[in-house]
Coordinates of C-alpha atoms in Angstrom, one line a residue:
M456 CA 5.4 128.3 141.4
K457 CA 7.4 126.4 144.1
L458 CA 10.8 125.2 143.0
L459 CA 11.5 121.5 143.1
T460 CA 14.5 120.7 145.4
I461 CA 16.2 117.3 145.9
A462 CA 18.5 116.6 148.9
P463 CA 22.3 116.1 148.2
A464 CA 22.2 112.5 149.3
A465 CA 19.3 111.8 147.0
L466 CA 21.2 113.5 144.1
A467 CA 24.2 111.2 144.7
A468 CA 22.0 108.1 144.7
L469 CA 20.3 109.3 141.5
A470 CA 23.6 109.9 139.9
L471 CA 24.7 106.3 140.6
A472 CA 21.4 105.0 139.3
G473 CA 21.8 106.8 136.0
P474 CA 20.2 109.7 134.1
A475 CA 17.0 107.8 133.3
A476 CA 16.3 107.1 137.0
A477 CA 17.1 110.7 138.0
A478 CA 14.6 112.0 135.4
S479 CA 12.0 109.5 136.5
A480 CA 12.4 110.5 140.2
A481 CA 12.2 114.2 139.4
A482 CA 9.1 113.7 137.3
A483 CA 7.5 111.7 140.1
S484 CA 8.3 114.4 142.6
A485 CA 6.8 117.0 140.3
A486 CA 3.7 114.9 139.8
A487 CA 3.2 114.6 143.6
A488 CA 3.6 118.4 144.2
P489 CA 0.4 119.7 145.8
V490 CA -2.4 121.5 143.8
R491 CA -4.9 123.7 145.5
V492 CA -8.4 124.7 144.5
I493 CA -10.1 127.6 146.4
L494 CA -13.8 128.2 146.0
V495 CA -15.1 131.7 146.5
G496 CA -18.8 132.5 146.2
D497 CA -22.2 132.6 147.8
S498 CA -24.6 130.0 149.2
T499 CA -25.0 128.1 145.9
M500 CA -21.4 127.2 146.2
A501 CA -21.1 127.1 150.0
S502 CA -21.2 124.1 152.4
N503 CA -24.6 122.6 153.3
S504 CA -26.5 124.7 150.6
G505 CA -24.5 124.5 147.4
Y506 CA -22.3 122.3 145.2
G507 CA -18.9 123.3 146.6
D508 CA -18.3 120.4 148.9
A509 CA -19.6 117.9 146.4
L510 CA -17.1 119.4 143.9
C511 CA -14.2 119.1 146.4
A512 CA -15.1 115.4 147.0
R513 CA -14.6 114.8 143.3
F514 CA -10.9 115.7 143.4
T515 CA -8.1 113.2 144.1
P516 CA -6.5 113.2 147.6
Q517 CA -3.5 115.1 146.1
V518 CA -5.7 118.2 145.6
D519 CA -6.3 120.5 148.5
C520 CA -9.8 121.8 147.9
V521 CA -10.8 124.7 150.2
N522 CA -14.4 125.9 150.2
L523 CA -14.5 129.5 151.4
A524 CA -17.9 130.3 149.8
R525 CA -20.4 131.7 152.3
G526 CA -24.2 132.2 152.2
G527 CA -25.5 135.7 151.4
R528 CA -22.3 137.1 150.1
S529 CA -21.9 139.3 147.0
S530 CA -18.9 140.3 145.0
K531 CA -18.8 143.4 147.3
S532 CA -19.5 142.0 150.8
F533 CA -17.2 139.0 150.5
R534 CA -14.3 141.4 150.2
A535 CA -15.7 144.0 152.6
E536 CA -15.9 141.3 155.4
G537 CA -12.3 140.4 154.9
R538 CA -12.9 137.0 153.5
W539 CA -10.8 137.6 150.4
D540 CA -7.9 138.2 152.7
E541 CA -7.9 134.5 153.6
V542 CA -7.6 133.7 149.9
R543 CA -4.7 136.1 149.6
R544 CA -2.9 134.4 152.5
L545 CA -3.4 131.0 150.9
L546 CA -2.0 132.3 147.6
Q547 CA 1.0 133.8 149.4
N548 CA 2.0 130.9 151.6
G549 CA 3.6 129.0 148.7
S550 CA 2.5 125.6 149.9
A551 CA 1.0 124.7 146.5
T552 CA 2.6 124.6 143.1
T553 CA -0.6 125.7 141.4
T554 CA -3.7 127.3 142.9
Y555 CA -6.9 127.6 141.0
V556 CA -9.3 130.2 142.4
L557 CA -13.0 129.7 141.3
V558 CA -15.0 132.8 141.8
Q559 CA -18.8 132.8 141.5
F560 CA -21.1 135.7 142.4
G561 CA -24.3 137.3 141.2
H562 CA -27.2 136.1 143.3
N563 CA -26.7 138.7 146.1
D564 CA -25.3 141.4 143.7
Q565 CA -28.9 141.8 142.4
P566 CA -31.0 144.8 143.4
G567 CA -32.9 144.8 146.7
K568 CA -30.2 143.4 148.9
P569 CA -28.5 146.4 150.5
P570 CA -25.6 146.8 151.4
R571 CA -24.6 143.8 149.4
S572 CA -26.1 144.6 146.0
T573 CA -23.9 146.1 143.3
D574 CA -24.4 148.1 140.1
L575 CA -24.5 145.7 137.2
V576 CA -23.0 148.1 134.7
T577 CA -20.1 149.5 136.7
E578 CA -19.5 148.0 140.1
F579 CA -20.1 144.2 139.6
P580 CA -17.8 143.9 136.5
T581 CA -15.1 145.9 138.3
N582 CA -15.3 143.6 141.4
M583 CA -15.0 140.5 139.3
A584 CA -12.1 141.8 137.3
R585 CA -10.3 142.7 140.5
Y586 CA -10.6 139.2 141.8
A587 CA -9.1 137.9 138.6
Q588 CA -6.3 140.5 138.6
E589 CA -5.3 139.9 142.2
T590 CA -5.3 136.1 141.8
T591 CA -3.0 136.4 138.8
A592 CA -0.7 138.9 140.6
L593 CA -0.3 136.5 143.5
G594 CA 0.6 133.6 141.2
G595 CA -2.8 131.8 141.1
V596 CA -5.0 130.8 138.2
P597 CA -8.3 132.8 138.2
V598 CA -11.4 130.9 137.1
L599 CA -14.6 133.0 136.8
V600 CA -17.9 131.1 137.2
T601 CA -21.2 132.5 136.0
P602 CA -23.9 132.1 138.7
L603 CA -25.9 128.9 139.1
T604 CA -29.4 129.4 137.8
R605 CA -32.4 129.6 140.0
R606 CA -35.0 126.9 139.3
S607 CA -38.2 128.9 139.1
F608 CA -40.4 128.5 136.1
K609 CA -43.1 130.7 134.5
G610 CA -45.4 128.3 132.8
Q611 CA -43.1 126.0 130.9
W612 CA -40.1 128.3 130.8
L613 CA -37.3 128.9 133.3
R614 CA -37.0 132.4 134.7
D615 CA -33.2 132.8 134.3
D616 CA -33.1 136.2 136.0
L617 CA -29.3 135.9 136.5
A618 CA -28.6 135.9 132.8
P619 CA -27.4 139.6 132.8
W620 CA -24.9 138.9 135.6
A621 CA -23.7 135.9 133.7
A622 CA -23.2 138.0 130.6
A623 CA -21.1 140.5 132.6
I624 CA -18.9 137.7 133.9
R625 CA -18.3 136.4 130.4
K626 CA -17.1 139.8 129.3
V627 CA -14.8 140.2 132.3
A628 CA -13.3 136.8 131.7
Q629 CA -12.5 137.7 128.1
Q630 CA -11.0 141.0 129.1
E631 CA -8.9 139.5 131.8
H632 CA -7.9 136.4 129.8
A633 CA -9.3 134.3 132.7
A634 CA -10.7 130.8 132.4
L635 CA -14.5 130.9 132.3
L636 CA -17.0 128.2 133.5
D637 CA -20.4 129.1 132.1
L638 CA -22.4 127.4 134.8
N639 CA -25.3 129.7 134.3
A640 CA -25.8 128.7 130.7
D641 CA -25.3 125.0 131.4
S642 CA -27.4 124.8 134.5
A643 CA -30.2 126.8 132.9
G644 CA -30.2 124.4 129.9
A645 CA -30.3 121.4 132.2
V646 CA -33.1 122.8 134.4
Q647 CA -35.2 123.9 131.5
A648 CA -34.9 120.4 130.0
M649 CA -36.1 118.7 133.2
G650 CA -39.0 121.0 134.0
Q651 CA -40.3 122.3 137.3
Q652 CA -41.3 119.1 138.9
E653 CA -38.0 117.3 138.4
A654 CA -36.0 120.5 139.2
D655 CA -37.7 120.7 142.6
T656 CA -36.1 117.4 143.5
L657 CA -32.7 119.2 143.5
A658 CA -33.7 121.4 146.5
M659 CA -32.6 121.1 150.1
A660 CA -36.0 119.8 151.2
P661 CA -39.1 118.5 149.4
P662 CA -41.6 121.1 148.4
P663 CA -44.6 121.6 150.8
P664 CA -47.9 120.3 149.4
A665 CA -49.3 123.8 149.1
V666 CA -46.6 125.2 146.8
A667 CA -48.6 126.6 143.9
A668 CA -46.2 129.2 142.6
P669 CA -42.5 129.9 142.7
A670 CA -41.3 131.9 145.6
D671 CA -39.9 135.3 144.8
P672 CA -36.5 134.6 143.4
N673 CA -35.2 138.0 144.6
K674 CA -36.3 137.5 148.2
V675 CA -33.5 138.8 150.4
E676 CA -31.2 136.1 151.6
V677 CA -29.9 136.3 155.2
A678 CA -26.1 136.7 155.2
G679 CA -25.6 133.9 157.7
A680 CA -26.6 130.3 158.1
A681 CA -27.9 128.5 155.0
K682 CA -31.6 128.0 154.7
S683 CA -33.0 124.5 155.5
A684 CA -36.5 124.8 154.0
F685 CA -37.5 124.2 150.4
D686 CA -36.6 126.8 147.9
R687 CA -35.6 126.9 144.3
T688 CA -32.1 128.4 144.7
H689 CA -30.3 126.2 147.2
L690 CA -29.2 122.6 146.7
G691 CA -29.7 119.3 148.5
K692 CA -27.4 116.3 147.9
K693 CA -28.9 115.4 144.5
G694 CA -28.6 119.0 143.2
A695 CA -25.1 119.4 144.7
D696 CA -23.9 116.2 143.0
L697 CA -25.5 117.2 139.6
F698 CA -23.9 120.6 139.5
A699 CA -20.6 119.5 140.9
R700 CA -20.3 117.1 138.0
M701 CA -21.2 119.9 135.7
V702 CA -18.5 122.2 137.1
E703 CA -16.0 119.4 136.8
R704 CA -16.8 119.0 133.1
E705 CA -16.6 122.7 132.5
L706 CA -13.3 123.0 134.4
I707 CA -11.7 120.3 132.3
Q708 CA -13.0 121.9 129.1
A709 CA -11.6 125.3 130.1
I710 CA -8.3 123.9 131.5
P711 CA -7.6 120.4 130.1
Q712 CA -4.7 119.6 132.5
T713 CA -7.1 119.6 135.4
R714 CA -8.5 116.3 134.2
A715 CA -5.8 114.5 136.1
Y716 CA -7.0 116.1 139.4
F717 CA -10.4 114.3 139.4
I718 CA -11.0 110.8 140.8
D719 CA -13.0 109.7 137.8
G720 CA -10.5 111.2 135.3
G721 CA -13.1 113.6 134.0
K722 CA -15.4 110.9 132.6
P723 CA -18.9 112.1 131.7

């Protein structure tokens, strides 16, 4: 936490104005102190393919929202590429009184994506716990986010193949006493309720006329630029807005004081 300092001249003026004015000015200065939100994750959170930028747009101007999520990254490769070092630098520079670090992985930790994939039982939980531990050690507030659901159905039922990774994150959050946003459960429930046809309108592009069956949800994602064609993982504007609002509600529920950081005051 950054200490609040008031210049000597200001202190003299406040003393002349009286204790009430001094307390009011100090409270106003504290209220204006910067808050930072850092987004760490994969393409479903990243710019141009996920909900991250839409979430940042929902904060008041006093909140510095930094979207560091990148397409194709896993809990292992994000750190291996040195991207976590940027988060550490932001936490260490002391320019924000409070920094919330939202961490969401799982899509590229699944099998079939070497060298990004991680072992669900041992490696993935360890990676997520380490993100939480290091955030806390550097004075930040860790917020673990379960992975956004894919939107592929089998008949009338959503194929929520990321459920095991979500369960692992829930356990880690409990062990590390970290805030948890259960985006997987909430997004899966919402997508199941809307059905395949409506869910397809959340994609980056309209589905081609010949789409008869869901694309393989485990198809290897290139660790680079976001896809621009239709699929049932990434998000267009409609999908980004929908899930950004969902994350806002979850964040306020998990950490009630964050309500003041949103433009709409956390209204449903």
